[in-house]
Every structure is written in structure tokens, then in C-alpha cells.
XYZ file of C-alpha atoms in Angstrom:
234
model
C 0.000 0.000 0.000
C 1.457 3.340 -1.054
C 1.934 6.194 1.466
C -0.568 8.281 -0.491
C -3.174 5.525 -0.120
C -2.525 5.323 3.616
C -2.914 9.078 4.021
C -6.085 9.035 1.918
C -7.568 6.338 4.162
C -6.611 8.199 7.349
C -8.311 11.430 6.273
C -11.263 9.637 4.650
C -13.681 10.656 7.456
C -12.912 14.306 6.657
C -13.066 14.027 2.884
C -16.105 11.807 2.315
C -19.548 13.216 3.118
C -20.979 9.753 3.859
C -18.792 9.670 6.986
C -18.095 13.320 7.743
C -21.746 14.388 8.005
C -22.702 11.563 10.432
C -19.510 12.301 12.384
C -20.654 15.906 12.857
C -24.138 14.768 13.871
C -22.720 12.325 16.420
C -20.461 15.064 17.781
C -23.367 17.486 18.206
C -25.437 14.804 19.934
C -22.549 14.043 22.296
C -22.196 17.738 23.110
C -25.911 17.931 23.906
C -25.644 14.790 26.029
C -22.713 16.176 28.030
C -24.621 19.369 28.829
C -28.123 17.957 29.295
C -28.002 16.420 32.771
C -30.187 13.335 33.271
C -31.539 13.573 29.741
C -27.931 13.527 28.590
C -27.332 10.146 30.237
C -30.251 8.674 28.299
C -28.979 10.275 25.108
C -25.491 8.842 25.648
C -26.982 5.351 25.887
C -28.392 5.877 22.405
C -25.524 7.734 20.768
C -22.497 5.701 21.866
C -23.818 2.359 20.508
C -24.800 4.145 17.276
C -21.249 5.464 16.910
C -19.716 2.026 17.431
C -22.234 0.462 15.042
C -21.519 3.006 12.301
C -17.765 2.599 12.733
C -18.147 -1.125 12.069
C -20.291 -0.354 9.009
C -17.532 1.967 7.751
C -14.933 -0.745 8.337
C -17.000 -3.343 6.503
C -17.788 -1.016 3.589
C -14.199 0.086 3.027
C -13.038 -3.504 3.407
C -15.385 -4.309 0.518
C -14.249 -1.272 -1.438
C -17.647 0.469 -1.410
C -19.011 3.710 0.027
C -20.451 3.382 3.560
C -24.223 3.595 3.842
C -25.592 6.688 5.563
C -26.812 5.855 9.088
C -30.501 6.161 9.866
C -32.601 5.952 13.040
C -32.052 2.184 13.079
C -28.489 2.800 14.214
C -29.855 4.058 17.538
C -31.611 0.751 18.170
C -29.859 -1.565 20.638
C -31.363 -4.587 18.901
C -30.535 -5.979 15.479
C -27.059 -6.473 14.002
C -25.741 -7.063 17.498
C -22.345 -8.028 16.078
C -21.680 -4.353 15.285
C -21.697 -3.558 19.012
C -19.189 -6.238 19.997
C -16.155 -3.880 19.852
C -17.519 -2.144 22.972
C -17.004 -5.055 25.412
C -13.780 -5.911 23.584
C -12.377 -2.422 24.193
C -13.548 -2.530 27.819
C -11.846 -5.885 28.389
C -8.544 -4.770 26.868
C -8.617 -1.504 28.826
C -9.390 -3.351 32.056
C -6.520 -5.764 31.448
C -4.092 -2.914 30.812
C -5.149 -1.064 33.970
C -4.941 -4.251 36.033
C -1.395 -4.972 34.851
C -0.346 -1.362 35.503
C -1.738 -1.447 39.035
C -0.266 -4.858 39.822
C 3.168 -4.628 38.215
C 3.774 -0.950 37.531
C 3.256 1.391 34.621
C 6.228 0.025 32.691
C 4.678 -3.447 32.638
C 1.534 -2.050 31.007
C 3.445 -1.867 27.719
C 2.890 -5.631 27.345
C -0.944 -5.550 27.227
C -0.787 -2.332 25.196
C 1.350 -3.989 22.516
C -0.869 -7.077 22.617
C -3.972 -4.930 22.149
C -2.372 -3.043 19.255
C -2.030 -6.323 17.361
C -5.080 -8.199 18.622
C -7.729 -5.470 18.383
C -7.305 -4.529 14.688
C -7.179 -8.197 13.687
C -10.164 -9.075 15.870
C -12.515 -6.386 14.574
C -11.379 -7.095 11.004
C -12.437 -10.718 11.518
C -15.663 -9.430 13.060
C -16.415 -7.272 10.012
C -15.727 -10.160 7.633
C -17.580 -12.924 9.480
C -20.105 -10.819 11.448
C -19.502 -13.330 14.243
C -18.285 -12.199 17.695
C -17.162 -15.764 18.425
C -14.979 -15.842 15.331
C -13.490 -12.465 16.239
C -12.096 -14.147 19.376
C -11.048 -17.330 17.579
C -7.213 -17.531 17.657
C -7.191 -19.591 14.451
C -9.209 -16.955 12.584
C -7.040 -14.124 13.894
C -3.792 -15.926 13.017
C -5.181 -16.711 9.567
C -5.997 -13.035 9.002
C -2.559 -11.946 10.196
C -0.972 -14.517 7.892
C -2.878 -13.161 4.905
C -2.741 -9.446 5.709
C 0.258 -9.152 8.026
C 2.329 -7.302 5.434
C 0.079 -4.259 5.803
C -1.918 -4.825 8.995
C 1.033 -3.716 11.122
C 0.264 -0.192 9.889
C -3.078 -0.330 11.719
C -1.316 -1.516 14.883
C 1.168 1.351 14.736
C -1.605 3.847 14.002
C -3.646 2.541 16.941
C -0.707 3.123 19.272
C -0.280 6.638 17.888
C -3.976 7.411 18.312
C -3.916 6.086 21.880
C -1.161 8.548 22.731
C -2.918 11.402 20.921
C -6.160 10.586 22.742
C -4.438 11.029 26.085
C -2.905 14.313 24.959
C -6.287 15.529 23.687
C -7.615 15.618 27.247
C -5.893 18.997 27.676
C -8.018 20.518 24.897
C -11.449 22.144 25.446
C -14.159 19.523 25.894
C -15.830 20.179 22.553
C -12.546 19.970 20.641
C -11.379 16.879 22.522
C -14.690 15.108 21.872
C -14.466 15.838 18.151
C -10.869 14.621 18.014
C -11.751 11.365 19.802
C -14.568 10.741 17.341
C -12.304 11.544 14.412
C -9.607 9.208 15.744
C -12.071 6.312 15.921
C -13.430 6.804 12.421
C -9.961 7.398 11.030
C -8.747 4.121 12.511
C -11.551 1.978 11.070
C -11.185 3.746 7.718
C -7.502 2.864 7.582
C -8.126 -0.708 8.718
C -10.788 -1.214 6.054
C -8.482 0.157 3.378
C -5.672 -2.146 4.525
C -7.714 -5.356 4.228
C -9.572 -4.369 1.043
C -6.810 -5.425 -1.424
C -6.990 -9.000 -0.119
C -10.649 -9.342 -1.215
C -11.561 -11.359 1.877
C -15.226 -10.360 1.613
C -15.395 -11.669 -1.934
C -14.601 -15.135 -0.596
C -17.851 -15.148 1.400
C -20.678 -16.552 -0.712
C -24.246 -15.405 -0.035
C -26.819 -18.221 -0.297
C -30.045 -17.838 -2.238
C -32.927 -17.223 0.224
C -35.521 -18.572 -2.229
C -34.264 -22.124 -1.898
C -33.563 -22.136 1.826
C -35.267 -21.016 4.990
C -33.903 -17.947 6.744
C -32.395 -20.030 9.546
C -30.635 -22.418 7.170
C -29.346 -19.571 5.011
C -28.002 -17.683 8.036
C -26.243 -20.802 9.332
C -24.653 -21.561 5.969
C -23.578 -17.941 5.501
C -21.825 -17.901 8.874
C -20.093 -21.175 7.989
C -18.889 -19.651 4.720
C -17.586 -16.584 6.504
C -15.821 -18.766 9.043
C -14.108 -20.800 6.311
C -12.681 -17.613 4.778
C -10.373 -17.166 7.754
C -9.843 -20.832 8.581
C -8.937 -22.275 5.177
């Protein structure tokens, strides 16, 4: 992947209206939530899952090489497409592990879980976007398979994640509104880059979609998940 392509992917949330406009809307909603007291807490419960869900949609779309779909009110629904919300507990678990190591063994020791997360997290959510299966996103075989196929470029996402983690800490010194926008931009920039990095490998094209006319919905869903699983386990 050329440096120009990497830069284009990083700034994609600022240059493409399909992402930039929703990013601004999410930012405004977060600002309202932070200043709205009890109503703000309710609003946060709607907005944060919608942000995570749309970030996964952006990752999946760019991994396929298509333009992300514009989010609608369905993105604020906690139910449906539950796989798109799985990064939330994954981030919480990795953060908890890092804090636990830092408290138990010192700040210097926290570099170990941080480095692990920088490799594991991009690979895990890439698997999640491809298979739409939270279980597969935790499957070591699937993650190793992805790293084997995409490792030549996926390290860029790991390095960028480390850089964004540092920048996120530094952004705390900025005014709240600016810091919030930067944190949102960092998240969308990361998934945009990750999607662009896995797109040349055409992993999504290896997932066949069964014909619903010949099969029941349950059978079709089961076969589709099996196909997606085989993509990263072949």
C-alpha cells in the first residue's frame, strides 16, 4: 500500500460526506448529552452504541471497497445487528486488562498488554467485520489466519492505533468540545484505515451469499456464517 493511499484512508472521514456528516451529527449529539443532565445520560446510551455500530459499518464497507451507507434511526436501536456492538465489550476488556497490569506490576509493565492490544484489536474487529460473528473475532485460528494473509500491511493499523492512543491522552488537555471531536475523528480514522488495509486481499469476496428462495432464513443464516468462518480458517 502506497503512502498516499494510507494518508487518503486516514483522512477519509474528513473528505467523504458519507462519513463526515454523520460524524458531525454524532459530535453534536454528544455535546448535547454532556450538557443535558439526566436527559444527557439517556442520550449517551443511544448515541455511543450508534457510533460504534456506524464505525463497524464503515470498516465493513471500506473492506469491501464500497461507500459506507448513511446511518438512519435504526443505528440508535440496541437490537438488530448485534455483532456491530461487539467492539464495545472488547475495548472494555482490553482496557481493564491494561489497567490491572499497571496497578499490579507498575506502569512500565503495562506496555505488554498495550502492545498485545495493538495487534489483537485490529485483527479481531477485522475478523468481526468479515464474518459478522463475535465468536470468530475471538477465535485464535481466525485471527492468526488473518494476520498470515494481511500481516504485510496490517502492522500499519497496529502502529496507528498506538499513535492514536497517545494522541487521545494528549487531547484531554483541549477544550471539551474539541477533545470530543478529536476522539470521534480518531475512531473513524482508525476503522477507515483498517478497512483500506484489508480491502486489497478481497476477503469479503470469498464469502458466498446463499439464495434465500431455496432455503429457509435459519438455514441460510447458518450456511452464511459457515462460509464466513471458512474464509479465515482455510
